[in-house]
Amino acid sequence: MLRNQLAEIACFVEVAHRLSFAQAAVRLGMHVSGVSRAVAALESRLGVRLLQRTTRQVGLTEAGRAHLARCEAVLAEIAEAEAAASASGGALRGRLRASIPSGLGLAHLTPRLGDFLATHPELELDLHLSNRNVDLVEEAFDVAIRVGELRDSRLVARRLGDSRRILVASPAYVAAAGRPRRPADLDRHACLVLDVGAIAERWELERRGHGETVRVRARVRSNNALALLDACRAGTGIALLPQFAVADDLAAGRLVRVLEAWAAVEQGIFAIYPGNRFIPAKVRAFVEFVEACVRGVGAGARLRPRTSRR
């Protein structure tokens, strides 16, 4: 009987989160009819309607909203107990679904994934490399790594470090086009623009606390930092790229800094989780792995670990 009650609760919570029986069924690996029967059985047992159903939409009743919070707490307690038991056994198991910005992931995480997975051979990793801000709850991600400002107050964030974008070019480009001497000179150069922010061609730079905004001409524009890095190496123009992405090229002499005293405003590198009451051991292990990778990029990220609710 208890197992049936927990199944009913799980179905109700999933439908309430997605406001869709069909999406909940996919997430739970069930038929829609089975999810519908489970929610109906829960409502019948409680003697109250939890969901308003129409042919077009599903919504929570007032009683449903109140019961959802209690059900979430019950499921969180069960998951926490299982996570603690699993951690005490030493091995991390199951699937971990993570979203990471493509530039950071390809440059510094994926080359080291083999070591992480060798340490946890029973863990399955579902890794999505994208600069899109995914919806952790709606898309069922366990954790996401983000660079920049966080706006979603439903999430729990842990700061892993700091990243700053700097101005770089190839020695060949500098030899052919010269070096800009001040930010305003960038207007006369071919620029490689990372498509982030409201106006990608507007570069906000700072030097010793003094800020200056310049509008640049995009010779190449892309949402992928590594694509721009390739173009920069080839001498196509000047790029404003994350320091963690260009550190190796600077050390090897493939790129040089221009306007060395200027850089973009520093941004945080965060691990974010759904606002649950606990963090599973597999997620904690993965975040520690990411933090170690970020720490390994040296000057590209200065770490100030902490946990905060945003």
PDB file of N, CA and C in Angstrom, residues 6-19 21 24 28 35 38-40 42-43 46 49-51 53 59-61 63-72 75:
ATOM      1  N   LEU A   6       3.320   6.224  -2.574  1.00  0.00           N
ATOM      2  CA  LEU A   6       4.502   6.957  -3.032  1.00  0.00           C
ATOM      3  C   LEU A   6       4.459   7.141  -4.543  1.00  0.00           C
ATOM      4  N   ALA A   7       3.987   6.131  -5.262  1.00  0.00           N
ATOM      5  CA  ALA A   7       3.871   6.248  -6.716  1.00  0.00           C
ATOM      6  C   ALA A   7       2.860   7.327  -7.086  1.00  0.00           C
ATOM      7  N   GLU A   8       1.753   7.386  -6.355  1.00  0.00           N
ATOM      8  CA  GLU A   8       0.746   8.426  -6.607  1.00  0.00           C
ATOM      9  C   GLU A   8       1.325   9.813  -6.360  1.00  0.00           C
ATOM     10  N   ILE A   9       2.076   9.936  -5.274  1.00  0.00           N
ATOM     11  CA  ILE A   9       2.691  11.220  -4.947  1.00  0.00           C
ATOM     12  C   ILE A   9       3.685  11.628  -6.027  1.00  0.00           C
ATOM     13  N   ALA A  10       4.503  10.678  -6.481  1.00  0.00           N
ATOM     14  CA  ALA A  10       5.491  10.979  -7.515  1.00  0.00           C
ATOM     15  C   ALA A  10       4.819  11.428  -8.806  1.00  0.00           C
ATOM     16  N   CYS A  11       3.731  10.778  -9.178  1.00  0.00           N
ATOM     17  CA  CYS A  11       3.000  11.168 -10.385  1.00  0.00           C
ATOM     18  C   CYS A  11       2.398  12.559 -10.237  1.00  0.00           C
ATOM     19  N   PHE A  12       1.807  12.836  -9.096  1.00  0.00           N
ATOM     20  CA  PHE A  12       1.213  14.154  -8.863  1.00  0.00           C
ATOM     21  C   PHE A  12       2.273  15.253  -8.932  1.00  0.00           C
ATOM     22  N   VAL A  13       3.416  15.043  -8.288  1.00  0.00           N
ATOM     23  CA  VAL A  13       4.482  16.057  -8.281  1.00  0.00           C
ATOM     24  C   VAL A  13       4.989  16.308  -9.695  1.00  0.00           C
ATOM     25  N   GLU A  14       5.152  15.237 -10.470  1.00  0.00           N
ATOM     26  CA  GLU A  14       5.671  15.414 -11.830  1.00  0.00           C
ATOM     27  C   GLU A  14       4.672  16.170 -12.693  1.00  0.00           C
ATOM     28  N   VAL A  15       3.389  15.848 -12.579  1.00  0.00           N
ATOM     29  CA  VAL A  15       2.363  16.568 -13.346  1.00  0.00           C
ATOM     30  C   VAL A  15       2.309  18.029 -12.899  1.00  0.00           C
ATOM     31  N   ALA A  16       2.403  18.263 -11.598  1.00  0.00           N
ATOM     32  CA  ALA A  16       2.348  19.632 -11.082  1.00  0.00           C
ATOM     33  C   ALA A  16       3.527  20.463 -11.573  1.00  0.00           C
ATOM     34  N   HIS A  17       4.695  19.857 -11.675  1.00  0.00           N
ATOM     35  CA  HIS A  17       5.874  20.589 -12.155  1.00  0.00           C
ATOM     36  C   HIS A  17       5.750  20.931 -13.636  1.00  0.00           C
ATOM     37  N   ARG A  18       5.198  20.012 -14.421  1.00  0.00           N
ATOM     38  CA  ARG A  18       5.180  20.182 -15.873  1.00  0.00           C
ATOM     39  C   ARG A  18       3.841  20.676 -16.392  1.00  0.00           C
ATOM     40  N   LEU A  19       2.820  20.626 -15.540  1.00  0.00           N
ATOM     41  CA  LEU A  19       1.458  21.018 -15.932  1.00  0.00           C
ATOM     42  C   LEU A  19       1.042  20.294 -17.211  1.00  0.00           C
ATOM     43  N   PHE A  21       0.125  15.995 -18.282  1.00  0.00           N
ATOM     44  CA  PHE A  21       0.153  14.563 -18.013  1.00  0.00           C
ATOM     45  C   PHE A  21       1.074  13.847 -19.006  1.00  0.00           C
ATOM     46  N   ALA A  24       4.720  14.479 -18.065  1.00  0.00           N
ATOM     47  CA  ALA A  24       5.020  13.737 -16.837  1.00  0.00           C
ATOM     48  C   ALA A  24       5.186  12.252 -17.129  1.00  0.00           C
ATOM     49  N   LEU A  28       8.478   9.964 -16.365  1.00  0.00           N
ATOM     50  CA  LEU A  28       8.371   8.838 -15.438  1.00  0.00           C
ATOM     51  C   LEU A  28       8.493   7.481 -16.136  1.00  0.00           C
ATOM     52  N   VAL A  35      -0.442   7.505 -15.353  1.00  0.00           N
ATOM     53  CA  VAL A  35      -0.234   8.716 -14.555  1.00  0.00           C
ATOM     54  C   VAL A  35      -1.575   9.305 -14.143  1.00  0.00           C
ATOM     55  N   ALA A  38      -3.118   7.305 -11.347  1.00  0.00           N
ATOM     56  CA  ALA A  38      -2.431   7.496 -10.071  1.00  0.00           C
ATOM     57  C   ALA A  38      -2.857   8.806  -9.413  1.00  0.00           C
ATOM     58  N   VAL A  39      -2.951   9.886 -10.204  1.00  0.00           N
ATOM     59  CA  VAL A  39      -3.362  11.177  -9.641  1.00  0.00           C
ATOM     60  C   VAL A  39      -4.819  11.117  -9.191  1.00  0.00           C
ATOM     61  N   ALA A  40      -5.642  10.461  -9.980  1.00  0.00           N
ATOM     62  CA  ALA A  40      -7.055  10.322  -9.600  1.00  0.00           C
ATOM     63  C   ALA A  40      -7.193   9.529  -8.305  1.00  0.00           C
ATOM     64  N   LEU A  42      -4.997   9.352  -5.898  1.00  0.00           N
ATOM     65  CA  LEU A  42      -4.545  10.218  -4.801  1.00  0.00           C
ATOM     66  C   LEU A  42      -5.643  11.197  -4.412  1.00  0.00           C
ATOM     67  N   GLU A  43      -6.283  11.811  -5.402  1.00  0.00           N
ATOM     68  CA  GLU A  43      -7.367  12.755  -5.112  1.00  0.00           C
ATOM     69  C   GLU A  43      -8.536  12.053  -4.425  1.00  0.00           C
ATOM     70  N   LEU A  46      -7.645  11.359  -0.778  1.00  0.00           N
ATOM     71  CA  LEU A  46      -7.626  12.577   0.034  1.00  0.00           C
ATOM     72  C   LEU A  46      -8.993  13.246   0.111  1.00  0.00           C
ATOM     73  N   ARG A  49      -9.805  17.783  -4.777  1.00  0.00           N
ATOM     74  CA  ARG A  49      -9.244  17.917  -6.126  1.00  0.00           C
ATOM     75  C   ARG A  49      -7.935  18.703  -6.049  1.00  0.00           C
ATOM     76  N   LEU A  50      -6.884  18.118  -6.595  1.00  0.00           N
ATOM     77  CA  LEU A  50      -5.557  18.748  -6.571  1.00  0.00           C
ATOM     78  C   LEU A  50      -5.231  19.469  -7.871  1.00  0.00           C
ATOM     79  N   LEU A  51      -5.805  18.973  -8.973  1.00  0.00           N
ATOM     80  CA  LEU A  51      -5.516  19.541 -10.296  1.00  0.00           C
ATOM     81  C   LEU A  51      -6.806  19.913 -11.006  1.00  0.00           C
ATOM     82  N   ARG A  53      -8.357  20.208 -14.592  1.00  0.00           N
ATOM     83  CA  ARG A  53      -8.062  19.685 -15.916  1.00  0.00           C
ATOM     84  C   ARG A  53      -9.072  20.226 -16.915  1.00  0.00           C
ATOM     85  N   GLY A  59      -3.869  22.746 -14.354  1.00  0.00           N
ATOM     86  CA  GLY A  59      -3.452  23.733 -13.363  1.00  0.00           C
ATOM     87  C   GLY A  59      -3.658  23.208 -11.957  1.00  0.00           C
ATOM     88  N   LEU A  60      -2.954  23.804 -11.009  1.00  0.00           N
ATOM     89  CA  LEU A  60      -3.081  23.415  -9.608  1.00  0.00           C
ATOM     90  C   LEU A  60      -4.227  24.153  -8.942  1.00  0.00           C
ATOM     91  N   THR A  61      -4.982  23.439  -8.131  1.00  0.00           N
ATOM     92  CA  THR A  61      -5.957  24.097  -7.271  1.00  0.00           C
ATOM     93  C   THR A  61      -5.232  24.659  -6.048  1.00  0.00           C
ATOM     94  N   ALA A  63      -5.731  23.758  -2.990  1.00  0.00           N
ATOM     95  CA  ALA A  63      -5.352  22.586  -2.199  1.00  0.00           C
ATOM     96  C   ALA A  63      -4.162  21.869  -2.837  1.00  0.00           C
ATOM     97  N   GLY A  64      -4.130  21.849  -4.164  1.00  0.00           N
ATOM     98  CA  GLY A  64      -3.024  21.210  -4.857  1.00  0.00           C
ATOM     99  C   GLY A  64      -1.697  21.902  -4.616  1.00  0.00           C
ATOM    100  N   ARG A  65      -1.710  23.234  -4.595  1.00  0.00           N
ATOM    101  CA  ARG A  65      -0.469  23.970  -4.324  1.00  0.00           C
ATOM    102  C   ARG A  65       0.045  23.682  -2.926  1.00  0.00           C
ATOM    103  N   ALA A  66      -0.854  23.638  -1.964  1.00  0.00           N
ATOM    104  CA  ALA A  66      -0.438  23.355  -0.590  1.00  0.00           C
ATOM    105  C   ALA A  66       0.085  21.928  -0.458  1.00  0.00           C
ATOM    106  N   HIS A  67      -0.595  20.983  -1.107  1.00  0.00           N
ATOM    107  CA  HIS A  67      -0.173  19.584  -0.998  1.00  0.00           C
ATOM    108  C   HIS A  67       1.120  19.331  -1.755  1.00  0.00           C
ATOM    109  N   LEU A  68       1.357  20.086  -2.823  1.00  0.00           N
ATOM    110  CA  LEU A  68       2.579  19.915  -3.601  1.00  0.00           C
ATOM    111  C   LEU A  68       3.815  20.158  -2.740  1.00  0.00           C
ATOM    112  N   ALA A  69       3.790  21.206  -1.945  1.00  0.00           N
ATOM    113  CA  ALA A  69       4.949  21.508  -1.096  1.00  0.00           C
ATOM    114  C   ALA A  69       5.224  20.369  -0.124  1.00  0.00           C
ATOM    115  N   ARG A  70       4.167  19.776   0.433  1.00  0.00           N
ATOM    116  CA  ARG A  70       4.366  18.669   1.374  1.00  0.00           C
ATOM    117  C   ARG A  70       4.881  17.427   0.653  1.00  0.00           C
ATOM    118  N   CYS A  71       4.350  17.175  -0.547  1.00  0.00           N
ATOM    119  CA  CYS A  71       4.804  16.004  -1.312  1.00  0.00           C
ATOM    120  C   CYS A  71       6.257  16.156  -1.738  1.00  0.00           C
ATOM    121  N   GLU A  72       6.633  17.357  -2.137  1.00  0.00           N
ATOM    122  CA  GLU A  72       8.028  17.593  -2.510  1.00  0.00           C
ATOM    123  C   GLU A  72       8.953  17.319  -1.335  1.00  0.00           C
ATOM    124  N   LEU A  75       9.305  13.478  -0.910  1.00  0.00           N
ATOM    125  CA  LEU A  75      10.181  12.879  -1.918  1.00  0.00           C
ATOM    126  C   LEU A  75      11.637  13.306  -1.716  1.00  0.00           C
TER     127      LEU A  75
END
